[in-house]
Short mmCIF file of C-alpha atoms in Angstrom, two decimals:
data_model
loop_
_atom_site.label_atom_id
_atom_site.label_comp_id
_atom_site.label_asym_id
_atom_site.label_seq_id
_atom_site.Cartn_x
_atom_site.Cartn_y
_atom_site.Cartn_z
CA UNK W 79 -39.60 19.12 -5.76
CA UNK W 80 -37.46 21.49 -4.14
CA UNK W 81 -35.08 18.72 -2.93
CA UNK W 82 -34.54 18.29 -6.88
CA UNK W 83 -33.66 22.25 -7.40
CA UNK W 84 -31.55 22.16 -4.03
CA UNK W 85 -29.87 18.80 -5.57
CA UNK W 86 -28.77 20.99 -9.08
CA UNK W 87 -27.14 22.94 -7.31
CA UNK W 88 -25.05 21.26 -4.93
CA UNK W 89 -24.30 19.07 -8.01
CA UNK W 90 -22.29 21.72 -9.59
CA UNK W 91 -20.82 24.06 -6.93
CA UNK W 92 -19.49 19.82 -6.56
CA UNK W 93 -18.67 19.90 -10.64
CA UNK W 94 -17.22 24.24 -10.26
CA UNK W 95 -14.45 22.73 -6.90
CA UNK W 96 -12.92 19.68 -9.15
CA UNK W 97 -12.79 22.25 -12.62
CA UNK W 98 -11.37 24.38 -10.72
CA UNK W 99 -9.41 22.17 -7.89
CA UNK W 100 -8.18 20.73 -11.12
CA UNK W 101 -6.58 23.86 -12.87
CA UNK W 102 -4.35 24.13 -9.10
CA UNK W 103 -3.20 20.90 -8.91
CA UNK W 104 -0.83 22.69 -12.32
CA UNK W 105 1.34 24.80 -10.03
CA UNK W 106 2.48 23.18 -6.51
CA UNK W 107 2.14 26.06 -4.52
CA UNK W 108 -2.05 25.76 -5.36
CA UNK W 109 -1.59 21.99 -5.51
CA UNK W 110 -3.24 21.39 -1.82
CA UNK W 111 -5.73 23.52 -1.64
CA UNK W 112 -6.55 22.54 -4.55
CA UNK W 113 -6.62 18.65 -3.20
CA UNK W 114 -8.57 19.78 -0.05
CA UNK W 115 -11.50 22.08 -2.46
CA UNK W 116 -12.30 19.13 -4.98
CA UNK W 117 -12.04 16.30 -1.76
CA UNK W 118 -15.01 19.18 -0.28
CA UNK W 119 -17.21 19.62 -3.29
CA UNK W 120 -16.79 15.60 -3.12
CA UNK W 121 -17.66 15.56 -0.04
CA UNK W 122 -21.15 17.52 -0.57
CA UNK W 123 -22.05 15.86 -3.70
CA UNK W 124 -22.03 12.62 -1.71
CA UNK W 125 -24.45 14.47 1.33
CA UNK W 126 -26.81 15.92 -1.18
CA UNK W 127 -27.05 12.19 -2.74
CA UNK W 128 -27.64 11.42 0.82
CA UNK W 129 -30.09 13.21 1.65
CA UNK W 130 -32.05 14.59 -1.51
CA UNK W 131 -31.64 12.50 -4.15
CA UNK W 132 -35.10 11.38 -5.24
CA UNK W 133 -33.54 7.35 -4.68
CA UNK W 134 -33.00 7.98 -0.73
CA UNK W 135 -35.91 9.81 -0.21
CA UNK W 136 -38.07 6.43 -0.98
CA UNK W 137 -35.72 3.84 0.29
CA UNK W 138 -39.15 2.67 2.11
CA UNK W 139 -39.49 1.04 5.21
CA UNK W 140 -36.43 -0.74 5.58
CA UNK W 141 -34.71 3.24 4.95
CA UNK W 142 -33.37 3.54 8.68
CA UNK W 143 -30.86 0.02 8.09
CA UNK W 144 -30.41 1.06 4.16
CA UNK W 145 -28.74 4.55 5.41
CA UNK W 146 -26.91 3.05 8.65
CA UNK W 147 -24.58 0.76 5.68
CA UNK W 148 -24.18 3.65 3.76
CA UNK W 149 -23.40 5.04 7.28
CA UNK W 150 -21.23 2.37 7.70
CA UNK W 151 -20.21 2.05 4.66
CA UNK W 152 -18.62 5.62 4.51
CA UNK W 153 -17.04 5.98 7.67
CA UNK W 154 -15.21 2.87 6.90
CA UNK W 155 -14.27 3.23 3.15
CA UNK W 156 -12.87 6.81 4.63
CA UNK W 157 -11.09 5.99 7.37
CA UNK W 158 -9.70 3.27 5.08
CA UNK W 159 -8.66 5.77 2.51
CA UNK W 160 -7.44 8.23 4.65
CA UNK W 161 -4.84 6.15 6.57
CA UNK W 162 -3.55 4.36 3.47
CA UNK W 163 -3.63 7.15 2.04
CA UNK W 164 -1.60 8.75 5.97
CA UNK W 165 0.81 5.50 5.61
CA UNK W 166 2.07 5.94 2.08
CA UNK W 167 5.84 6.89 1.19
CA UNK W 168 5.88 9.37 -1.47
CA UNK W 169 8.21 6.36 -3.34
CA UNK W 170 4.99 4.11 -3.38
CA UNK W 171 2.24 7.52 -4.20
CA UNK W 172 1.88 5.37 -8.11
CA UNK W 173 1.20 2.11 -6.44
CA UNK W 174 -1.07 3.23 -4.17
CA UNK W 175 -2.61 4.82 -7.66
CA UNK W 176 -3.39 1.79 -8.90
CA UNK W 177 -4.93 0.78 -5.65
CA UNK W 178 -7.39 3.18 -5.88
CA UNK W 179 -8.27 3.25 -9.53
CA UNK W 180 -8.94 0.02 -9.75
CA UNK W 181 -11.22 -0.24 -6.61
CA UNK W 182 -13.03 3.01 -8.36
CA UNK W 183 -12.93 1.05 -11.70
CA UNK W 184 -14.35 -1.83 -10.00
CA UNK W 185 -16.73 -0.08 -7.86
CA UNK W 186 -18.72 0.87 -11.30
CA UNK W 187 -18.61 -2.48 -12.61
CA UNK W 188 -20.45 -2.93 -9.51
CA UNK W 189 -23.26 -1.05 -10.63
CA UNK W 190 -24.08 -1.84 -14.33
CA UNK W 191 -24.04 -6.25 -13.31
CA UNK W 192 -27.23 -4.34 -10.57
CA UNK W 193 -27.98 -1.71 -13.60
CA UNK W 194 -27.99 -5.19 -15.80
CA UNK W 195 -29.90 -7.40 -13.42
CA UNK W 196 -33.09 -4.14 -12.96
CA UNK W 197 -32.98 -3.87 -16.50
CA UNK W 198 -33.77 -7.71 -18.00
CA UNK W 199 -36.11 -7.91 -14.23
CA UNK W 200 -38.14 -5.01 -14.70
CA UNK W 201 -38.71 -5.15 -18.35
CA UNK W 202 -36.87 -5.95 -21.13
CA UNK W 203 -34.26 -3.63 -22.32
CA UNK W 204 -32.88 -1.27 -25.05
CA UNK W 205 -30.16 -2.05 -27.91
CA UNK W 206 -28.87 1.80 -26.31
CA UNK W 207 -29.34 1.15 -22.93
CA UNK W 208 -27.98 -2.20 -22.87
CA UNK W 209 -24.83 -1.49 -24.39
CA UNK W 210 -24.32 1.96 -22.12
CA UNK W 211 -24.41 -0.73 -19.39
CA UNK W 212 -22.30 -3.45 -21.26
CA UNK W 213 -20.01 -0.74 -21.81
CA UNK W 214 -20.03 0.34 -18.23
CA UNK W 215 -18.74 -4.03 -17.29
CA UNK W 216 -16.61 -4.23 -19.78
CA UNK W 217 -13.87 -0.91 -18.33
CA UNK W 218 -14.94 -1.26 -15.34
CA UNK W 219 -13.25 -4.74 -14.83
CA UNK W 220 -10.71 -4.20 -17.36
CA UNK W 221 -9.58 -1.57 -14.85
CA UNK W 222 -9.99 -3.65 -11.71
CA UNK W 223 -7.26 -6.22 -12.46
CA UNK W 224 -5.78 -5.10 -15.04
CA UNK W 225 -5.24 -1.58 -11.77
CA UNK W 226 -4.62 -4.54 -9.12
CA UNK W 227 -1.62 -6.42 -11.51
CA UNK W 228 -0.59 -3.07 -11.93
CA UNK W 229 0.25 -2.29 -8.10
CA UNK W 230 1.49 -6.30 -7.92
CA UNK W 231 3.77 -4.80 -10.24
CA UNK W 232 5.21 -1.71 -8.82
CA UNK W 233 5.67 -3.15 -5.27
CA UNK W 234 7.52 -6.43 -6.61
CA UNK W 235 5.46 -8.77 -5.14
CA UNK W 236 4.66 -9.89 -9.22
CA UNK W 237 7.34 -10.91 -11.97
CA UNK W 238 6.88 -10.62 -15.54
CA UNK W 239 8.38 -13.35 -16.81
CA UNK W 240 5.71 -15.45 -14.04
CA UNK W 241 2.80 -14.31 -15.88
CA UNK W 242 3.76 -14.17 -19.23
CA UNK W 243 2.73 -16.39 -21.39
CA UNK W 244 4.11 -17.63 -25.51
CA UNK W 245 2.33 -15.02 -28.49
CA UNK W 246 0.22 -13.72 -24.84
CA UNK W 247 -0.38 -10.50 -27.41
CA UNK W 248 -1.90 -12.86 -29.88
CA UNK W 249 -3.64 -14.25 -27.43
CA UNK W 250 -5.02 -10.89 -25.59
CA UNK W 251 -6.37 -9.95 -29.25
CA UNK W 252 -8.36 -13.35 -29.29
CA UNK W 253 -10.07 -12.24 -26.16
CA UNK W 254 -11.14 -9.23 -26.45
CA UNK W 255 -12.57 -10.74 -30.53
CA UNK W 256 -14.52 -12.82 -27.61
CA UNK W 257 -15.35 -9.49 -25.96
CA UNK W 258 -17.16 -7.81 -28.31
CA UNK W 259 -18.29 -10.13 -30.62
CA UNK W 260 -20.73 -11.35 -27.10
CA UNK W 261 -21.33 -7.95 -26.61
CA UNK W 262 -22.59 -8.18 -29.37
CA UNK W 263 -24.35 -10.98 -29.49
CA UNK W 264 -25.96 -9.91 -25.66
CA UNK W 265 -26.84 -6.27 -27.26
CA UNK W 266 -29.05 -7.57 -30.57
CA UNK W 267 -29.25 -11.60 -30.01
CA UNK W 268 -29.79 -13.25 -27.44
CA UNK W 269 -33.08 -12.01 -25.63
CA UNK W 270 -33.87 -13.86 -21.86
CA UNK W 271 -30.08 -15.17 -22.03
CA UNK W 272 -28.35 -11.99 -21.70
CA UNK W 273 -28.59 -11.14 -18.04
CA UNK W 274 -26.32 -14.56 -18.48
CA UNK W 275 -24.76 -13.97 -20.46
CA UNK W 276 -23.51 -11.09 -19.06
CA UNK W 277 -22.53 -12.77 -15.71
CA UNK W 278 -19.98 -14.48 -18.74
CA UNK W 279 -18.16 -11.71 -20.15
CA UNK W 280 -17.59 -10.11 -16.82
CA UNK W 281 -15.61 -12.96 -15.79
CA UNK W 282 -13.93 -12.74 -19.21
CA UNK W 283 -13.11 -9.02 -18.39
CA UNK W 284 -11.80 -10.06 -14.90
CA UNK W 285 -9.06 -12.30 -17.00
CA UNK W 286 -8.65 -9.71 -20.92
CA UNK W 287 -7.55 -6.79 -18.10
CA UNK W 288 -5.23 -9.07 -16.03
CA UNK W 289 -3.76 -10.67 -19.06
CA UNK W 290 -4.38 -6.64 -20.52
CA UNK W 291 -1.34 -6.15 -17.93
CA UNK W 292 -0.04 -9.44 -17.50
CA UNK W 293 2.76 -9.45 -20.53
CA UNK W 294 3.59 -5.09 -19.79
CA UNK W 295 6.48 -4.11 -18.57
CA UNK W 296 7.04 -2.67 -15.91
CA UNK W 297 9.17 -0.01 -16.76
CA UNK W 298 5.63 1.06 -18.54
CA UNK W 299 3.27 0.45 -15.62
CA UNK W 300 2.67 4.13 -14.81
CA UNK W 301 1.48 4.44 -18.74
CA UNK W 302 -1.15 1.43 -17.93
CA UNK W 303 -1.86 3.16 -14.69
CA UNK W 304 -2.75 6.06 -16.68
CA UNK W 305 -4.17 4.41 -19.81
CA UNK W 306 -6.66 2.66 -16.91
CA UNK W 307 -7.15 5.76 -14.79
CA UNK W 308 -9.16 6.97 -17.93
CA UNK W 309 -10.67 3.99 -18.37
CA UNK W 310 -12.27 4.47 -14.89
CA UNK W 311 -13.14 7.57 -15.68
CA UNK W 312 -14.98 6.70 -18.40
CA UNK W 313 -17.15 4.69 -16.69
CA UNK W 314 -17.45 6.26 -13.64
CA UNK W 315 -18.63 9.22 -16.67
CA UNK W 316 -21.36 5.81 -18.04
CA UNK W 317 -22.28 5.41 -15.10
CA UNK W 318 -23.01 9.10 -14.92
CA UNK W 319 -25.57 8.64 -17.72
CA UNK W 320 -27.19 5.18 -16.89
CA UNK W 321 -28.59 6.92 -13.67
CA UNK W 322 -29.05 10.40 -15.27
CA UNK W 323 -26.15 11.72 -12.36
CA UNK W 324 -24.76 14.22 -13.32
CA UNK W 325 -22.19 14.32 -11.54
CA UNK W 326 -20.82 11.40 -11.74
CA UNK W 327 -21.11 11.90 -15.59
CA UNK W 328 -18.78 15.30 -14.54
CA UNK W 329 -16.02 13.63 -12.60
CA UNK W 330 -16.06 10.67 -15.37
CA UNK W 331 -15.27 13.25 -17.28
CA UNK W 332 -12.33 14.72 -15.49
CA UNK W 333 -10.98 11.78 -15.27
CA UNK W 334 -10.47 9.75 -18.73
CA UNK W 335 -10.00 13.18 -20.18
CA UNK W 336 -6.77 14.30 -17.63
CA UNK W 337 -5.64 10.51 -18.03
CA UNK W 338 -6.43 10.91 -21.47
CA UNK W 339 -3.70 13.38 -21.81
CA UNK W 340 -1.71 12.27 -18.72
CA UNK W 341 -0.87 10.02 -21.13
CA UNK W 342 0.34 11.51 -24.62
CA UNK W 343 2.11 13.52 -21.95
CA UNK W 344 3.90 10.34 -20.58
CA UNK W 345 4.26 8.74 -24.73
CA UNK W 346 5.96 12.38 -25.83
CA UNK W 347 8.17 12.28 -22.99
CA UNK W 348 9.66 7.91 -23.67
CA UNK W 349 9.56 8.91 -27.26
CA UNK W 350 6.73 6.19 -27.84
CA UNK W 351 3.23 5.27 -29.24
CA UNK W 352 0.62 4.89 -27.13
CA UNK W 353 0.40 0.90 -28.78
CA UNK W 354 4.28 0.50 -28.81
CA UNK W 355 4.16 1.05 -24.41
CA UNK W 356 1.22 -1.09 -25.34
CA UNK W 357 2.66 -4.35 -27.07
CA UNK W 358 6.30 -2.79 -26.75
CA UNK W 359 6.73 -4.90 -23.38
CA UNK W 360 9.23 -2.52 -23.37
CA UNK W 361 11.18 -2.96 -19.76
CA UNK W 362 9.76 -7.00 -18.85
CA UNK W 363 13.31 -8.48 -19.00
CA UNK W 364 17.11 -7.23 -18.48
CA UNK W 365 17.74 -7.43 -22.43
CA UNK W 366 18.48 -6.03 -25.52
CA UNK W 367 20.68 -2.87 -26.17
CA UNK W 368 23.40 -0.85 -25.06
CA UNK W 369 25.26 -2.84 -22.98
CA UNK W 370 29.57 -2.13 -21.79
CA UNK W 371 31.68 -3.14 -24.71
CA UNK W 372 35.29 -2.62 -24.72
CA UNK W 373 37.06 -1.53 -22.34
CA UNK W 374 34.63 -0.34 -20.27
CA UNK W 375 36.17 3.26 -17.23
CA UNK W 376 34.74 3.22 -13.72
CA UNK W 377 35.70 6.36 -12.32
CA UNK W 378 35.04 6.78 -7.63
CA UNK W 379 35.25 10.44 -6.33
CA UNK W 380 35.47 10.67 -2.56
CA UNK W 381 32.90 12.77 -0.36
CA UNK W 382 35.51 15.06 0.40
CA UNK W 383 36.63 15.73 -2.47
CA UNK W 384 33.17 15.74 -4.61
CA UNK W 385 32.44 18.82 -1.73
CA UNK W 386 35.30 20.62 -2.32
CA UNK W 387 34.60 20.57 -6.24
CA UNK W 388 31.05 21.68 -4.91
CA UNK W 389 32.13 24.18 -3.16
CA UNK W 390 34.11 25.97 -5.71
CA UNK W 391 32.31 25.98 -8.28
CA UNK W 392 29.94 28.38 -9.79
CA UNK W 393 27.20 26.33 -11.38
CA UNK W 394 25.38 23.18 -10.50
CA UNK W 395 23.12 21.13 -12.22
CA UNK W 396 21.04 19.49 -9.43
CA UNK W 397 19.07 15.98 -10.76
CA UNK W 398 17.26 13.92 -8.74
CA UNK W 399 15.40 10.18 -9.63
CA UNK W 400 13.94 7.08 -7.34
CA UNK W 401 17.20 6.88 -5.99
CA UNK W 402 16.17 9.87 -3.80
CA UNK W 403 13.08 9.76 -3.24
CA UNK W 404 13.33 5.76 -1.99
CA UNK W 405 16.11 7.69 0.82
CA UNK W 406 13.90 10.16 1.26
CA UNK W 407 16.47 12.13 1.21
CA UNK W 408 15.07 15.71 -0.23
CA UNK W 409 15.39 17.93 3.02
CA UNK W 410 19.44 16.12 3.14
CA UNK W 411 19.73 18.18 -0.42
CA UNK W 412 17.38 20.77 -0.07
CA UNK W 413 20.40 21.88 3.59
CA UNK W 414 23.71 20.43 0.78
CA UNK W 415 20.96 23.19 -1.57
CA UNK W 416 21.14 26.00 0.74
CA UNK W 417 25.16 25.41 2.03
CA UNK W 418 25.70 25.31 -1.68
CA UNK W 419 23.87 29.21 -2.07
CA UNK W 420 25.30 30.90 0.77
CA UNK W 421 28.40 29.69 -0.26
CA UNK W 422 27.54 31.82 -4.17
CA UNK W 423 27.08 28.93 -5.42
CA UNK W 424 23.93 29.26 -8.02
CA UNK W 425 21.85 25.98 -7.86
CA UNK W 426 19.03 24.58 -10.11
CA UNK W 427 17.31 21.49 -10.35
CA UNK W 428 17.09 19.59 -13.77
CA UNK W 429 13.53 18.14 -13.67
CA UNK W 430 13.01 15.19 -16.13
CA UNK W 431 9.22 14.29 -16.94
CA UNK W 432 9.13 10.66 -15.28
CA UNK W 433 11.01 10.71 -12.56
CA UNK W 434 11.00 8.80 -10.41
CA UNK W 435 7.85 6.83 -10.81
CA UNK W 436 5.06 8.85 -11.69
CA UNK W 437 4.80 12.64 -13.95
CA UNK W 438 5.61 15.68 -11.10
CA UNK W 439 6.74 12.68 -8.73
CA UNK W 440 9.60 14.90 -7.90
CA UNK W 441 8.38 17.90 -8.28
CA UNK W 442 6.07 16.80 -5.36
CA UNK W 443 8.78 15.36 -3.74
CA UNK W 444 11.15 18.53 -3.29
CA UNK W 445 8.73 20.37 -2.65
CA UNK W 446 8.00 18.77 0.33
CA UNK W 447 11.15 20.12 1.57
CA UNK W 448 10.36 23.15 0.31
CA UNK W 449 12.74 23.54 -2.13
CA UNK W 450 11.56 27.42 -4.09
CA UNK W 451 9.73 25.96 -7.78
CA UNK W 452 11.72 28.78 -9.74
CA UNK W 453 14.81 26.71 -8.91
CA UNK W 454 12.38 23.40 -10.60
CA UNK W 455 13.35 23.62 -14.66
CA UNK W 456 11.97 20.45 -16.99
CA UNK W 457 13.67 18.97 -19.50
CA UNK W 458 14.65 21.91 -22.26
CA UNK W 459 15.25 24.56 -19.49
CA UNK W 460 17.29 22.56 -18.34
CA UNK W 461 19.56 20.55 -21.78
CA UNK W 462 20.51 24.68 -22.37
CA UNK W 463 21.77 26.02 -18.89
CA UNK W 464 23.52 22.09 -17.76
CA UNK W 465 26.49 22.70 -20.37
CA UNK W 466 27.10 26.25 -18.44
CA UNK W 467 27.01 24.35 -15.54
CA UNK W 468 30.61 23.48 -13.23
CA UNK W 469 28.45 20.22 -12.15
CA UNK W 470 25.66 18.10 -12.64
CA UNK W 471 25.24 15.84 -9.66
CA UNK W 472 22.88 13.30 -9.76
CA UNK W 473 21.22 11.87 -6.72
CA UNK W 474 19.21 8.36 -7.44
CA UNK W 475 17.75 8.96 -11.98
CA UNK W 476 20.01 7.08 -14.57
CA UNK W 477 17.26 5.50 -17.24
CA UNK W 478 16.82 9.42 -17.75
CA UNK W 479 20.36 10.16 -18.21
CA UNK W 480 21.33 7.58 -19.78
CA UNK W 481 23.41 8.45 -23.29
CA UNK W 482 22.54 5.47 -25.30
CA UNK W 483 19.24 7.57 -25.95
CA UNK W 484 20.57 9.84 -28.50
CA UNK W 485 24.19 7.88 -29.16
CA UNK W 486 23.13 3.64 -29.35
CA UNK W 487 20.19 3.16 -32.38
CA UNK W 488 20.12 -0.94 -31.16
CA UNK W 489 19.53 0.38 -27.18
CA UNK W 490 15.45 -0.09 -26.53
CA UNK W 491 15.17 3.45 -25.05
CA UNK W 492 16.98 5.37 -27.86
CA UNK W 493 14.54 8.43 -29.27
CA UNK W 494 13.64 9.67 -25.42
CA UNK W 495 14.13 12.72 -24.71
CA UNK W 496 16.96 12.80 -21.46
CA UNK W 497 18.93 15.53 -20.02
CA UNK W 498 21.71 15.67 -22.27
CA UNK W 499 24.64 16.28 -17.65
CA UNK W 500 27.33 14.91 -19.17
CA UNK W 501 27.90 17.92 -20.56
CA UNK W 502 28.56 19.57 -17.93
CA UNK W 503 32.16 20.27 -17.13
CA UNK W 504 31.78 17.73 -14.12
CA UNK W 505 29.26 14.87 -13.85
CA UNK W 506 29.57 13.42 -9.89
CA UNK W 507 26.50 10.65 -10.29
CA UNK W 508 24.51 8.97 -6.45
CA UNK W 509 23.86 5.71 -6.35
CA UNK W 510 23.83 2.49 -4.37
CA UNK W 511 25.46 0.24 -6.59
CA UNK W 512 26.56 -0.94 -10.70
CA UNK W 513 23.08 -1.92 -10.96
CA UNK W 514 20.23 -0.79 -14.19
CA UNK W 515 17.47 1.12 -13.49
CA UNK W 516 14.33 -0.15 -14.15
CA UNK W 517 15.08 -0.35 -17.87
CA UNK W 518 17.29 -2.58 -17.32
CA UNK W 519 19.94 -1.16 -19.95
CA UNK W 520 23.14 -0.51 -19.23
CA UNK W 521 24.36 3.63 -17.90
CA UNK W 522 27.31 5.36 -20.71
CA UNK W 523 26.90 7.09 -18.66
CA UNK W 524 28.86 5.80 -15.67
CA UNK W 525 31.84 5.25 -18.16
CA UNK W 526 32.05 8.75 -19.83
CA UNK W 527 35.32 10.46 -18.89
CA UNK W 528 33.12 13.39 -16.64
CA UNK W 529 31.97 11.20 -14.80
CA UNK W 530 32.76 10.60 -11.25
CA UNK W 531 30.90 7.72 -9.47
CA UNK W 532 29.73 8.19 -5.73
CA UNK W 533 27.90 4.79 -4.58
CA UNK W 534 26.59 4.62 -0.93
CA UNK W 535 22.71 4.83 0.12
CA UNK W 536 21.67 8.80 -1.27
CA UNK W 537 20.94 10.00 2.55
CA UNK W 538 23.65 8.84 3.74
CA UNK W 539 26.32 10.22 1.23
CA UNK W 540 24.08 13.36 1.57
CA UNK W 541 24.60 13.54 4.61
CA UNK W 542 28.06 12.69 4.92
CA UNK W 543 29.18 15.54 2.27
CA UNK W 544 27.19 18.44 3.81
CA UNK W 545 29.16 17.86 6.75
CA UNK W 546 32.60 17.52 4.80
CA UNK W 547 31.28 21.68 2.50
CA UNK W 548 30.53 23.14 6.43
CA UNK W 549 33.80 22.18 7.38
CA UNK W 550 35.30 23.66 3.97
#
């Protein structure tokens, strides 16, 4: 009895670390400590379960072997997770989030399968218990295959056109109707065939997860990952109810709630509804509005001229994007920042909510280079001081600075809040080429009267800029 109370206390403390850790993640200065605190809480919860949970204490004669298998799985999984997280680049963080999220959903689905078998083997299941188990199985399977496909899309392993069927939305709706009908039949009319039909349901749910993500364009993958993350949280919470496990319940609720909030914020940042993201296939192909028309003139600027312009300005706004992350140029960017600051130039950073591949991507990247958080400004504040800036320098960003979002009703990004860098006195856009962004559309900013293009790899170009500014 004492062990039960001790385990409840451990779960309570672990849940407390989750909540505090999640709160600490809201600020870059405390985010690392918050993550570590939550990890410690999870470790305590796992150890408490292994040594104090009633089911762990009643493993029977094969206790040693079963515990050995559990320890081996923990060691292998722990090493794989640590090694993957240690080696992953910041540019690939969304892919890792998607992969880990999918594995979490798959784990919950396997637990649901085991519980479904137990329900039919030991006693006839109740409708409520069956519904909960099938719910966990369905969302876990969808999260597994959907997240794996999202990972493949972000990693450019799969092209949208290769897996999208004609009228794919109708195909998905048909699959969903079949799944819901099957769940209803298993719960209220299948009888002893429920176990076999449950396996059929699992298979169809795996197909639906893949098919659900297939027509959604690459530009919307971060939103899809967030939606699937919410699904994984819900399955974990449902599994917590099934096994009467407090820590699974709390952890699942926190994941589901935070994923839902993140989804809403991302949709708001793109001025789109969730249904439009999931059905609209935005970014699936480089077709649609915002194509260049008429005479379009691109003006280039040399590194030396750009250095002079920056060095003799009073106010400079830096807009980081995915190109900065790909080039791993954040530390060189910080060096340029320090040089300009020492010459009396006010340097600030304008951060779009969906710059990079996930919200907060740029914040973490710049924090890694020790850029003070007080220099980072969100969309609304940034647009206020951009109008007063002498120079706005765009490093690898594209769609988030596209004027078509405000001026071209035919553009697929029309209505999306963007950083209005063209309001600055001068604009320098650093890019490798004139290639379109993730949305697959032309950027009118490149042809703006105040814009000058500085072509080249972000890291190399910034290094040359630093050298030129030092020489002035």
